Short mmCIF file of C-alpha atoms and ligand atoms in Angstrom, two decimals:
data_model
loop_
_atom_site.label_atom_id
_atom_site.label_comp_id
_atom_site.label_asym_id
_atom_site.label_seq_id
_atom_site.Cartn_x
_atom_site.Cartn_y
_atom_site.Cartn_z
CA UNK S 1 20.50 109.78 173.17
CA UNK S 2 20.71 110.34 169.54
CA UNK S 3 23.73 111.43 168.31
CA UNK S 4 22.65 113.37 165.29
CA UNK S 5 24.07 114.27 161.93
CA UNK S 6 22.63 116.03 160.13
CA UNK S 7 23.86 117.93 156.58
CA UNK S 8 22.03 121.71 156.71
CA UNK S 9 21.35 123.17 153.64
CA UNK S 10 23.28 126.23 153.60
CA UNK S 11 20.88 128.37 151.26
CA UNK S 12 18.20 128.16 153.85
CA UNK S 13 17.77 129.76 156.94
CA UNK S 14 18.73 127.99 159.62
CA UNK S 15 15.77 126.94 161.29
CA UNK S 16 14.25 126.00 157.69
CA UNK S 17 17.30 123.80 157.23
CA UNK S 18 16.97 122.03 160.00
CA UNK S 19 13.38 121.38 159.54
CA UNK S 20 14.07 120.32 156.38
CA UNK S 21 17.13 117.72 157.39
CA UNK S 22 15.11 116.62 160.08
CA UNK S 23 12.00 115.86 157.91
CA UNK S 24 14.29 114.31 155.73
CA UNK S 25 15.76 111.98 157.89
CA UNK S 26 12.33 110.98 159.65
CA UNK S 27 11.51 110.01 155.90
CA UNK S 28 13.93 108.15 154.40
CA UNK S 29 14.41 106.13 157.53
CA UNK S 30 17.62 107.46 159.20
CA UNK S 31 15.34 108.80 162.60
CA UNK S 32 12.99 105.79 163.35
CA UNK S 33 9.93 105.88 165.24
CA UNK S 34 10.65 106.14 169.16
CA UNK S 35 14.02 107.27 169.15
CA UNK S 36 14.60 109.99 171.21
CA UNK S 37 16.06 113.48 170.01
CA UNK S 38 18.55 115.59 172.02
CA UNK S 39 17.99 118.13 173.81
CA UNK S 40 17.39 121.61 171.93
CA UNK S 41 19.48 123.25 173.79
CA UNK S 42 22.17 119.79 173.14
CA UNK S 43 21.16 120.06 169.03
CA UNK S 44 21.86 124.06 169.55
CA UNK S 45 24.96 123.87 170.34
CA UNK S 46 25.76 121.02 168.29
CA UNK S 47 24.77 122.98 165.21
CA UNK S 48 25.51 126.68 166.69
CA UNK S 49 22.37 128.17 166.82
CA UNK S 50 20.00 129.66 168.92
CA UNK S 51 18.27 127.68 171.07
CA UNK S 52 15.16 129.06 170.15
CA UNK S 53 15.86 128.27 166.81
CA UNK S 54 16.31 124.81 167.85
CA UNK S 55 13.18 125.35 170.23
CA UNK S 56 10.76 126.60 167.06
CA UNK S 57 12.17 123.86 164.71
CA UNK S 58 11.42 121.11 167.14
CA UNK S 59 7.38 122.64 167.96
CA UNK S 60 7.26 122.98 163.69
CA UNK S 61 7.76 119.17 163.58
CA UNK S 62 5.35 118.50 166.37
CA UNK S 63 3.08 120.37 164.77
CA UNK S 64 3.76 118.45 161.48
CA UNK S 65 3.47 114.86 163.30
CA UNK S 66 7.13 114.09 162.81
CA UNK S 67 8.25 114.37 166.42
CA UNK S 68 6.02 114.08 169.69
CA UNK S 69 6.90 115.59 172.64
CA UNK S 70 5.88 115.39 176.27
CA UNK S 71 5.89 117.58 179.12
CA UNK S 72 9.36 116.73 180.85
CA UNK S 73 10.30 113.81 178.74
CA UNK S 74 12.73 113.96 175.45
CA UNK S 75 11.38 114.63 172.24
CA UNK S 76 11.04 111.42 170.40
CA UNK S 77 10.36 110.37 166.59
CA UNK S 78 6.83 109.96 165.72
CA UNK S 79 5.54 106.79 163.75
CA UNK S 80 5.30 108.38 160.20
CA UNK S 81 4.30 106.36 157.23
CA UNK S 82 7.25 105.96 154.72
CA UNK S 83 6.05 107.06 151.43
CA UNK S 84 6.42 104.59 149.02
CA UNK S 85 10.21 104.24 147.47
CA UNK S 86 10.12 106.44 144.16
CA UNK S 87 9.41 104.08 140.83
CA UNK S 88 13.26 103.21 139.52
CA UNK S 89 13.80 105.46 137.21
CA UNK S 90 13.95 103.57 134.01
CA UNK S 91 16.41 103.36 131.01
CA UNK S 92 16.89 100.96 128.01
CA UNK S 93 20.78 101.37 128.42
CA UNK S 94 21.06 100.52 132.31
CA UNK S 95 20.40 97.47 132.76
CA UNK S 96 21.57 94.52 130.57
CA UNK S 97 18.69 91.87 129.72
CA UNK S 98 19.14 87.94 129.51
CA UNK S 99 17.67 88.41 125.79
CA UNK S 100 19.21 91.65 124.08
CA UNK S 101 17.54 93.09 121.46
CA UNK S 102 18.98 96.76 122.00
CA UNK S 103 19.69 98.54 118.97
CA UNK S 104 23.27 100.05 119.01
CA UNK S 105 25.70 97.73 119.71
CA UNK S 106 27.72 95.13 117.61
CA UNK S 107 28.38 91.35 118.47
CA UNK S 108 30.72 91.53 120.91
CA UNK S 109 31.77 88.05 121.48
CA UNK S 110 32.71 88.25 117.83
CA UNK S 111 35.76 91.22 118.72
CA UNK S 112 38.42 89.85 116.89
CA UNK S 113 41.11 89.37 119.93
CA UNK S 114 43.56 88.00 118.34
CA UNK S 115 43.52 90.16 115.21
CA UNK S 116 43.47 93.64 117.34
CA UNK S 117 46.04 91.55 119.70
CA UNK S 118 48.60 91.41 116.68
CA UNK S 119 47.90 94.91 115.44
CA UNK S 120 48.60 96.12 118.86
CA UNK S 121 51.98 93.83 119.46
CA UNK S 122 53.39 95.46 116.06
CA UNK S 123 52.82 99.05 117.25
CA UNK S 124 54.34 98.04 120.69
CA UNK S 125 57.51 96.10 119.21
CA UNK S 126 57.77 98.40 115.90
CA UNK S 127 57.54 102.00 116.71
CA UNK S 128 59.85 104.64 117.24
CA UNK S 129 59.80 105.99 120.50
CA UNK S 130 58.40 109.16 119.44
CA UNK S 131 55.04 107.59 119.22
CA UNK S 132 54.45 107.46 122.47
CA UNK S 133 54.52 111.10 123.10
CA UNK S 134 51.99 113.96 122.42
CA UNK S 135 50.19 113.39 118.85
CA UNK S 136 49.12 115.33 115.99
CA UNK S 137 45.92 116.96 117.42
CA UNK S 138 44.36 115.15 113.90
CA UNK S 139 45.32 112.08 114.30
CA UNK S 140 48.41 109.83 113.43
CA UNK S 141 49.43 110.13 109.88
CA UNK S 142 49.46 106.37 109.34
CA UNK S 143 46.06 106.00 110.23
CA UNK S 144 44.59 109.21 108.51
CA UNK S 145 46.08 107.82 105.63
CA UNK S 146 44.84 104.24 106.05
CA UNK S 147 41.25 105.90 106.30
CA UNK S 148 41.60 108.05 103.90
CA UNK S 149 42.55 105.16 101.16
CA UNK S 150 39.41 102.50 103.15
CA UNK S 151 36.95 105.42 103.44
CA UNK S 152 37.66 106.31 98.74
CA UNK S 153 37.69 102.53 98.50
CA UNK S 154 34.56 101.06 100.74
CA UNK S 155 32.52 104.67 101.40
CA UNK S 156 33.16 106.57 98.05
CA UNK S 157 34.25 109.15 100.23
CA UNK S 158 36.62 111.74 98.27
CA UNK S 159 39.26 112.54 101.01
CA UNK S 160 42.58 113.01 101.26
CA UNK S 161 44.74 111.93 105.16
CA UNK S 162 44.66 116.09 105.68
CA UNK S 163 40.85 116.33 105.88
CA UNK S 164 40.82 113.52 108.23
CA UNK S 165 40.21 114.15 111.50
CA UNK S 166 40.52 110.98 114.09
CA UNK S 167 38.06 111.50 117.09
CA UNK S 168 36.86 109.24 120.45
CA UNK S 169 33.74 108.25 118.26
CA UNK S 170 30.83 110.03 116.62
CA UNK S 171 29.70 111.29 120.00
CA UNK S 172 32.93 113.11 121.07
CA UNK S 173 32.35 114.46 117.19
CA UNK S 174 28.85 115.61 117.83
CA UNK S 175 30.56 117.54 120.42
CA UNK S 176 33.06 119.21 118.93
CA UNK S 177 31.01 120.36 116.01
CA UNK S 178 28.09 121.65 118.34
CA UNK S 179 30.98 123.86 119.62
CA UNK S 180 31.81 125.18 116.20
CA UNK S 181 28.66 125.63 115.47
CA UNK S 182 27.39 127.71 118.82
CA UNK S 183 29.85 130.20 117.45
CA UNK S 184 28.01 130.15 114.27
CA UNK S 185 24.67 130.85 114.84
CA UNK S 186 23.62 128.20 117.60
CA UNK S 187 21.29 125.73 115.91
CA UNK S 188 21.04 122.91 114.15
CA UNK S 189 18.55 120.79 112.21
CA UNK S 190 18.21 116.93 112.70
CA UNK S 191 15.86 114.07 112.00
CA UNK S 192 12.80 113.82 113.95
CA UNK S 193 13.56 110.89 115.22
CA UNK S 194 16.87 110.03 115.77
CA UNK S 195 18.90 108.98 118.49
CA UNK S 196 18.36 110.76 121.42
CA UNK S 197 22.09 111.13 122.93
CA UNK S 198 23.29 112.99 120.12
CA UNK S 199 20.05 115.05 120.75
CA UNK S 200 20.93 115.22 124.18
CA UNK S 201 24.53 116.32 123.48
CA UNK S 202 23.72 119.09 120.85
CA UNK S 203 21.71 120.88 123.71
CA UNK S 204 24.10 119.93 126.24
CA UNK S 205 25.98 122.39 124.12
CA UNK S 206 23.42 124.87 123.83
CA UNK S 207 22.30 124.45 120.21
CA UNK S 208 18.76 124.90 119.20
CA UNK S 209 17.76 121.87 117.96
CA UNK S 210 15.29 121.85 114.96
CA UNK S 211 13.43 118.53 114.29
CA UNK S 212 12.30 117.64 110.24
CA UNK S 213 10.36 114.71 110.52
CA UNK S 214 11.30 111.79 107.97
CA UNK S 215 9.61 109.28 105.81
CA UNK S 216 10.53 106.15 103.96
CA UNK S 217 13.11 108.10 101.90
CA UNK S 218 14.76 109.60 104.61
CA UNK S 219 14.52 113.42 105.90
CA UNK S 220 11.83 115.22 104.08
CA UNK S 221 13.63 118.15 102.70
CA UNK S 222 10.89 120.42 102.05
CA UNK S 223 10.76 120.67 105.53
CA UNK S 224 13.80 122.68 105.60
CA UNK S 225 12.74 125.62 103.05
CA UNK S 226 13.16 128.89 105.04
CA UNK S 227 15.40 127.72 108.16
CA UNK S 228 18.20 129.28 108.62
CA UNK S 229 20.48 126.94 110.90
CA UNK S 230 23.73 126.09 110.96
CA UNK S 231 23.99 122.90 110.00
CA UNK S 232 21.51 119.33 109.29
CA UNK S 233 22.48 115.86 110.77
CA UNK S 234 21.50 113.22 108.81
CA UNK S 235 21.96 109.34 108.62
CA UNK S 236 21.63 108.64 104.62
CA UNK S 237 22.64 104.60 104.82
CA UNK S 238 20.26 103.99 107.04
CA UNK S 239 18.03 106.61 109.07
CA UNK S 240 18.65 105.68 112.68
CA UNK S 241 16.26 104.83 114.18
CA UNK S 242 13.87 104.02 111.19
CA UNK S 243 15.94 102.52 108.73
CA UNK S 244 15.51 104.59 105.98
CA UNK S 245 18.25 104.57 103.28
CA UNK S 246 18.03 107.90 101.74
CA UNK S 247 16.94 107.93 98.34
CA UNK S 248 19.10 109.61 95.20
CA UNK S 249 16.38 112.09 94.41
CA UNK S 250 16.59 113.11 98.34
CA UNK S 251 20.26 112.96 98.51
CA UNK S 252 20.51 115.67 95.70
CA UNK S 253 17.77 117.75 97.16
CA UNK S 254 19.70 118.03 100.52
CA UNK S 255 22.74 118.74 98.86
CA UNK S 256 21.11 121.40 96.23
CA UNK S 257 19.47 123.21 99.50
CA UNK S 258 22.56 123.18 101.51
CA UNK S 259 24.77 124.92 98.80
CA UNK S 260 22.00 127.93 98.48
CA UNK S 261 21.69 128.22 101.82
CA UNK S 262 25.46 127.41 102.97
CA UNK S 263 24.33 125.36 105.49
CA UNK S 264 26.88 122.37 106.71
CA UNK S 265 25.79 118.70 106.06
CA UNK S 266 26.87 116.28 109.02
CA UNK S 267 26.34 113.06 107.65
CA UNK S 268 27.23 110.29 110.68
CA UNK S 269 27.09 107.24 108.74
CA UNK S 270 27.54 104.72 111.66
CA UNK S 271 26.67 101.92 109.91
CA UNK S 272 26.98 102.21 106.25
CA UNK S 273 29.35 99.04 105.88
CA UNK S 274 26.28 96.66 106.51
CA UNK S 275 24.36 96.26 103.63
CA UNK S 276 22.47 92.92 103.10
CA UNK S 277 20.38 93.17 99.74
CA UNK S 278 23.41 95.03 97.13
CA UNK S 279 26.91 96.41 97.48
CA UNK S 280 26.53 98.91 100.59
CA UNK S 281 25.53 102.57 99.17
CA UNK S 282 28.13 105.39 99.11
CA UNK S 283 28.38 108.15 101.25
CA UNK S 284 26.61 111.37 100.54
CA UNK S 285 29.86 113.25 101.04
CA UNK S 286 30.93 112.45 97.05
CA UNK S 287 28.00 114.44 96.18
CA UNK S 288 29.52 117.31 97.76
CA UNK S 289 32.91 117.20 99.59
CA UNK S 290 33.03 120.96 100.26
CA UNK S 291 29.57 121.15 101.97
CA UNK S 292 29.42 117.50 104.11
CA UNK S 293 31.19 116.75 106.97
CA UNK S 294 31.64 113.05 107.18
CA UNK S 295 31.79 110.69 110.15
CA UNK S 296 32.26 107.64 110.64
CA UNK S 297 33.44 105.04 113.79
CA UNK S 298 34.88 101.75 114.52
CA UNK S 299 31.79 101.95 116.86
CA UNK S 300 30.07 99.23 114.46
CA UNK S 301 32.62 97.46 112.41
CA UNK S 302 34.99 96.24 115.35
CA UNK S 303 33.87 97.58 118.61
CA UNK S 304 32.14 100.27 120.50
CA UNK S 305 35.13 99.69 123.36
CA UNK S 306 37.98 101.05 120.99
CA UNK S 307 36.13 104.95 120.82
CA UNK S 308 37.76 105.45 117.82
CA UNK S 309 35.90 107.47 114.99
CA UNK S 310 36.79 110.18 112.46
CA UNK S 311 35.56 113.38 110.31
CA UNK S 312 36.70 114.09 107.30
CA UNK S 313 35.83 117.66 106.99
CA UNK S 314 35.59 120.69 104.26
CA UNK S 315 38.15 122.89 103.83
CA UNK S 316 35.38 125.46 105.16
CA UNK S 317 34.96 124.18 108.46
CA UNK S 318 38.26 122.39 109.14
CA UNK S 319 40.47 124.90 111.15
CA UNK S 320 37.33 125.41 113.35
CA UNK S 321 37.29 121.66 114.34
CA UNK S 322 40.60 120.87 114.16
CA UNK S 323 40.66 123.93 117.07
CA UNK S 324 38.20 122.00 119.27
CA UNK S 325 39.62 118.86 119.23
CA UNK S 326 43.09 120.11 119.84
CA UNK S 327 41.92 122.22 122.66
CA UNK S 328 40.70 118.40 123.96
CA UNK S 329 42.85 115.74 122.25
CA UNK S 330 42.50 112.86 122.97
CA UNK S 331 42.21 109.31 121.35
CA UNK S 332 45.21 106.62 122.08
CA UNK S 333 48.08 107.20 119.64
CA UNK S 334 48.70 103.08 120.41
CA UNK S 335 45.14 102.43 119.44
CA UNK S 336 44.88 104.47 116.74
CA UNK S 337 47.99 102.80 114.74
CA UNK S 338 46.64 99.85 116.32
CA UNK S 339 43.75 100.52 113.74
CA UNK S 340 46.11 101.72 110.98
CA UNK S 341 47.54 98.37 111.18
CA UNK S 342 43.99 96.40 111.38
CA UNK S 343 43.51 98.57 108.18
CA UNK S 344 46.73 98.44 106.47
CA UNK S 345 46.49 94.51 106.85
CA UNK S 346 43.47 93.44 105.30
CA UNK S 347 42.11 92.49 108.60
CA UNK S 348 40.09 95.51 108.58
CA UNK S 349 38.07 94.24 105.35
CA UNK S 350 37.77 90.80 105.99
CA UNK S 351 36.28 91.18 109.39
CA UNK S 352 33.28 93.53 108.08
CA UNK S 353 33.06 90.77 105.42
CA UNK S 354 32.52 87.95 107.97
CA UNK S 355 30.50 89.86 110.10
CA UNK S 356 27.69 91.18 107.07
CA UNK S 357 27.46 87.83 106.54
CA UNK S 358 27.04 86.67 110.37
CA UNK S 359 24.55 89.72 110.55
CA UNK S 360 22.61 89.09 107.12
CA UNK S 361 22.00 85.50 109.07
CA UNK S 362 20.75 86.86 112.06
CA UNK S 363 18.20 89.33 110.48
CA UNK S 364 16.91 86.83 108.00
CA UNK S 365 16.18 84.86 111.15
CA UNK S 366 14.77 87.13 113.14
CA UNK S 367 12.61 88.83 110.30
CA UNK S 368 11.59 85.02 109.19
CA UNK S 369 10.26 84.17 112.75
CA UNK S 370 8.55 87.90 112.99
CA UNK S 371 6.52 87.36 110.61
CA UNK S 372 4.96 84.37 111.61
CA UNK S 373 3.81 85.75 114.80
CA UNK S 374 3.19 88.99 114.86
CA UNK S 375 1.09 90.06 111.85
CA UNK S 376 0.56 93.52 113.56
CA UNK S 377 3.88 94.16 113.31
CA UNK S 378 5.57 95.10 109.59
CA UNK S 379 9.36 94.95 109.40
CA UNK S 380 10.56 97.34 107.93
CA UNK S 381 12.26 96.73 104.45
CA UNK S 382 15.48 98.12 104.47
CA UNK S 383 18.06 95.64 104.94
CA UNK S 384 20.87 97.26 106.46
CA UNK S 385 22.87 98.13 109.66
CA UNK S 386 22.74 96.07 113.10
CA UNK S 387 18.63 96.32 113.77
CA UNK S 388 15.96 96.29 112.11
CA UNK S 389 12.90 98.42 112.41
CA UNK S 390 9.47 97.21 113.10
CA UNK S 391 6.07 99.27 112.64
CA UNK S 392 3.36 98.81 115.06
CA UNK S 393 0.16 98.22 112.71
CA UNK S 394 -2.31 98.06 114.93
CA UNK S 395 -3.66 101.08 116.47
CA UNK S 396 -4.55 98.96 119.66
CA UNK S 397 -1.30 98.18 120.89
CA UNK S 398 1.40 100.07 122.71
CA UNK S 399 4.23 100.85 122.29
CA UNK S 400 5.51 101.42 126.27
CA UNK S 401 3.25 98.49 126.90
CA UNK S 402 5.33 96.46 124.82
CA UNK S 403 8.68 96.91 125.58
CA UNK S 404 7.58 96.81 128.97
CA UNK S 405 6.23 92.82 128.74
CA UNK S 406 9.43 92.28 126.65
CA UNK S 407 11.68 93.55 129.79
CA UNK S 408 9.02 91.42 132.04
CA UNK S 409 9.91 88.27 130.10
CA UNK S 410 14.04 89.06 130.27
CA UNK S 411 13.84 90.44 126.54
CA UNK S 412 14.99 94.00 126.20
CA UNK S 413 13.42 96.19 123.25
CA UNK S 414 14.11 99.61 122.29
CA UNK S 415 10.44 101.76 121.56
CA UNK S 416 11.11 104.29 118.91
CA UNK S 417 9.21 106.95 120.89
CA UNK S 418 12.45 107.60 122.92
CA UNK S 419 13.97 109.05 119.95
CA UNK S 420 11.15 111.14 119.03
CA UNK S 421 11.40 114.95 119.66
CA UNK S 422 8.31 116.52 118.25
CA UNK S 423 5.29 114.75 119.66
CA UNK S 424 2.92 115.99 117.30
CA UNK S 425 4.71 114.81 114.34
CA UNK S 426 5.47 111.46 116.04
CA UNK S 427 3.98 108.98 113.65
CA UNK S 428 6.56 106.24 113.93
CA UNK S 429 5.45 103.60 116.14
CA UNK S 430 7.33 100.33 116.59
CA UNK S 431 10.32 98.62 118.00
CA UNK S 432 14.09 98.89 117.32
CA UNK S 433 15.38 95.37 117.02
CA UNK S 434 19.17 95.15 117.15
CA UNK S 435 20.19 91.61 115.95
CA UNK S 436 24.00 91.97 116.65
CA UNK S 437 23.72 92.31 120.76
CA UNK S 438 22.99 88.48 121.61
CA UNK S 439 25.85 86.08 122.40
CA UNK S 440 26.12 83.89 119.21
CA UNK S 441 25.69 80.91 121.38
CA UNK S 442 22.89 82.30 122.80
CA UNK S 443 21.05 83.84 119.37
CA UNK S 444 18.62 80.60 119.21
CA UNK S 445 17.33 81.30 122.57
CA UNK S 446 17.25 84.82 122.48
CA UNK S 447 15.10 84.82 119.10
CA UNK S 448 12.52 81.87 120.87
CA UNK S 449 11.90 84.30 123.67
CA UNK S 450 11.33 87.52 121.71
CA UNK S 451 8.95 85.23 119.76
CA UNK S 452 7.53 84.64 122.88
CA UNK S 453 6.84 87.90 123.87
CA UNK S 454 5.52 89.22 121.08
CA UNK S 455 3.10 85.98 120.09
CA UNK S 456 1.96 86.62 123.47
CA UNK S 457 0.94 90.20 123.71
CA UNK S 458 -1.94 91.50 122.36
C1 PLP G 501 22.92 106.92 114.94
C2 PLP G 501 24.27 106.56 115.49
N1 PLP G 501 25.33 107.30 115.13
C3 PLP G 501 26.56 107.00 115.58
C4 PLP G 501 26.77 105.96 116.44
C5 PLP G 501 28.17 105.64 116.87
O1 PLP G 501 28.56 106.39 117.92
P1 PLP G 501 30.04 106.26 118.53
O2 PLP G 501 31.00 106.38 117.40
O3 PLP G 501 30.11 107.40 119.48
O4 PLP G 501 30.13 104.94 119.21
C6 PLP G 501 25.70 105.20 116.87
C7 PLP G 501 25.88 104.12 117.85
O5 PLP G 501 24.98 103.54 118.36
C8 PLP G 501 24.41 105.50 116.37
O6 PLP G 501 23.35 104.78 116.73
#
């Protein structure tokens, strides 16, 4: 006889839940065809209920072709088709492929360990004991002030170590400034597209999220001419995921609107270091320190692993941040004058050095072979940042398609229609390439199969 467990949903009746946890177990397998059910009056007392509950439950079933029941023999399982296993749901970010071209994520097996290892031994051996307890909800002082002094000298960002916030990365950021901003009105407008987990984490919050589509200069601003939100997130270096860098006569349009209208600026400028073409462009913020809130992150330049980021925000808005990330503080005091010291050192600099360079290599590359096989794709001329953007040309292919024969063949591709939010505006079609994710030893290969792929499809 079966011993049976079964979980009944308490927000149904109880014959409906066990119906229910019966049909569910006949379905995904637990109850197999044949096996033989207790008793009702066995399963009513097992459960305490009626036994005519049990009793009507059981004929339901019959009556459904889940159970069959005989005159004077136990009720048994019927033979009931499985239905087929849902489809996996699927994800760019779940699963890592043998060939990774993901956008988003630095070389990794170019961290510099030792470096960090050093930075980390001095804080260890060389600080006062007071370090290790509770921090300043904004940070330690020696790194604010590092960043503020790296931020004026590689950014152009006009700060001072007291508008610097330090935060677990741009998302925790995204965050805490949705917060400040649900108590201001509740919405927010953003580039159609753009990545879609800080989309997913401004509504998480509860903002209204307002898409303005972009073009080859970045967000159209025009597009923004009678909205009253709270604030605009944009990504001037290099529009993710399109790879715009936004041009001057943009940059002062955005700023000009934002001062009539007092709206904030939030300008995450993830990868602004990694320029290929010129000296890497400033930040936005020295246009207008009172009205931008900056951010940037470590996420790119050393590591996503570290979670270290910061804001350097207006007087306007500072108390009001400063709030929500005391309320949640949070980022290592060890790793963030771990960083202070990467800074302080030089090592900070010369890293992002090496690494352009390593990364100017690896897009020439991949751009160079691109081009000689897929003529229906255009790369996108911006040379900046950790991937490169490439337009679908050709009306003919698709997009899902695509990256679906890519993840077939062990290559994983990013679609840009994940990061759209407006579908009728979504006129960007193409793949985000992101040249910094393969092994170095393992670049070569990874470029021959997403040559591969694409030289095969269509
Ligand atoms: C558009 C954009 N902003 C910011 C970031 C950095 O986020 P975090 O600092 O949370 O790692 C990324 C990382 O992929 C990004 O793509």
């Amino acid at each position: 006889m079966t011993d049976l467990q079964l979980d009944l949903d308490p927000t149904l009746g109880k014959r409906a839940a066990l119906e229910a946890a019966l049909r569910d177990a006949i379905r995904n397998g637990r109850l197999v065809a044949g096996q033989r059910l207790p008793s009702s009056r066995t399963l009513a007392s097992d459960l305490d209920m009626s036994r005519a509950t049990a009793v009507a439950a059981y004929g339901q079933l019959v009556a459904e072709g889940f159970l069959l029941a005989e005159h004077g023999r136990s009720t048994t399982v019927a033979d009931v088709p499985n239905p087929p296993p849902p489809a996996p749901m699927r994800h760019p970010f779940w699963t890592t492929p043998r060939f990774d071209f993901r956008p988003g994520e630095p070389a990794t097996d170019s961290f510099p360990r030792r470096d960090w290892l050093r930075s980390v031994r001095h804080v260890l051996q060389d600080s006062p004991d007071d370090v290790f307890g509770y921090a300043d909800p904004r940070g330690r002082p020696e790194l604010r002030m590092a960043l503020a002094s790296q931020l004026g000298r590689s950014r152009s960002v006009l700060c001072s170590a007291d508008s610097i916030s330090v935060v677990g990365g741009f998302a925790s950021a995204v965050s805490y400034l949705a917060e400040v901003l649900m108590k201001q009105g509740g919405s927010i407008a953003v580039e159609d597209p753009m990545l879609f987990l800080h989309r997913d984490l401004l509504e998480l919050a509860g903002l209204k999220v307002v898409p303005i589509p972009v073009d080859g200069e970045g967000i159209i601003v025009d597009r923004l001419d009678g909205l009253d939100v709270g604030a605009v997130l944009v990504t001037p270096a290099h529009q993710h995921p399109v790879g715009a860098t936004m041009s001057a006569e943009r940059r002062s349009q955005l700023v000009a609107w934002a001062r009539e209208t007092d709206t904030w600026i939030i300008e995450d400028d993830y990868d602004g270091e990694f320029r290929y073409d010129r000296k890497p462009i400033g930040a936005l913020q020295a246009l207008a320190p009172d009205q931008v809130i900056y951010a940037g992150t470590a996420s790119k330049t050393i590591a996503p692993a570290l979670r270290l980021g910061w804001l350097v925000l207006p007087e306007g808005v500072r108390r009001a941040v400063q709030r929500q990330i005391h309320i949640r503080a949070g980022v290592s005091t060890v790793d963030q004058l771990a960083l202070a010291h990467f800074i302080e050192s030089g090592t900070y600099d010369r890293h992002v050095r090496a690494m352009r360079a390593n990364y100017r290599d690896r897009r020439a590359e991949v751009v160079e072979r691109l081009a000689a096989v897929a003529p229906w794709l255009e790369i996108v001329d911006h040379p900046a940042g950790l991937h490169l953007t490439a337009r679908i040309l050709d009306p003919a292919v698709d997009e899902d398609a695509l990256v679906a024969a890519a993840d077939e063949a062990g290559v994983g591709l990013v679609g840009l229609g994940i990061c759209h939010i407006d579908p009728t505006t979504a006129t960007h079609r193409g793949l985000m390439i992101g040249f910094g994710r393969p092994a170095q030893h393992n670049f070569a290969a990874s470029v021959d199969a997403l040559v591969e792929v694409l030289a095969a499809f269509r």
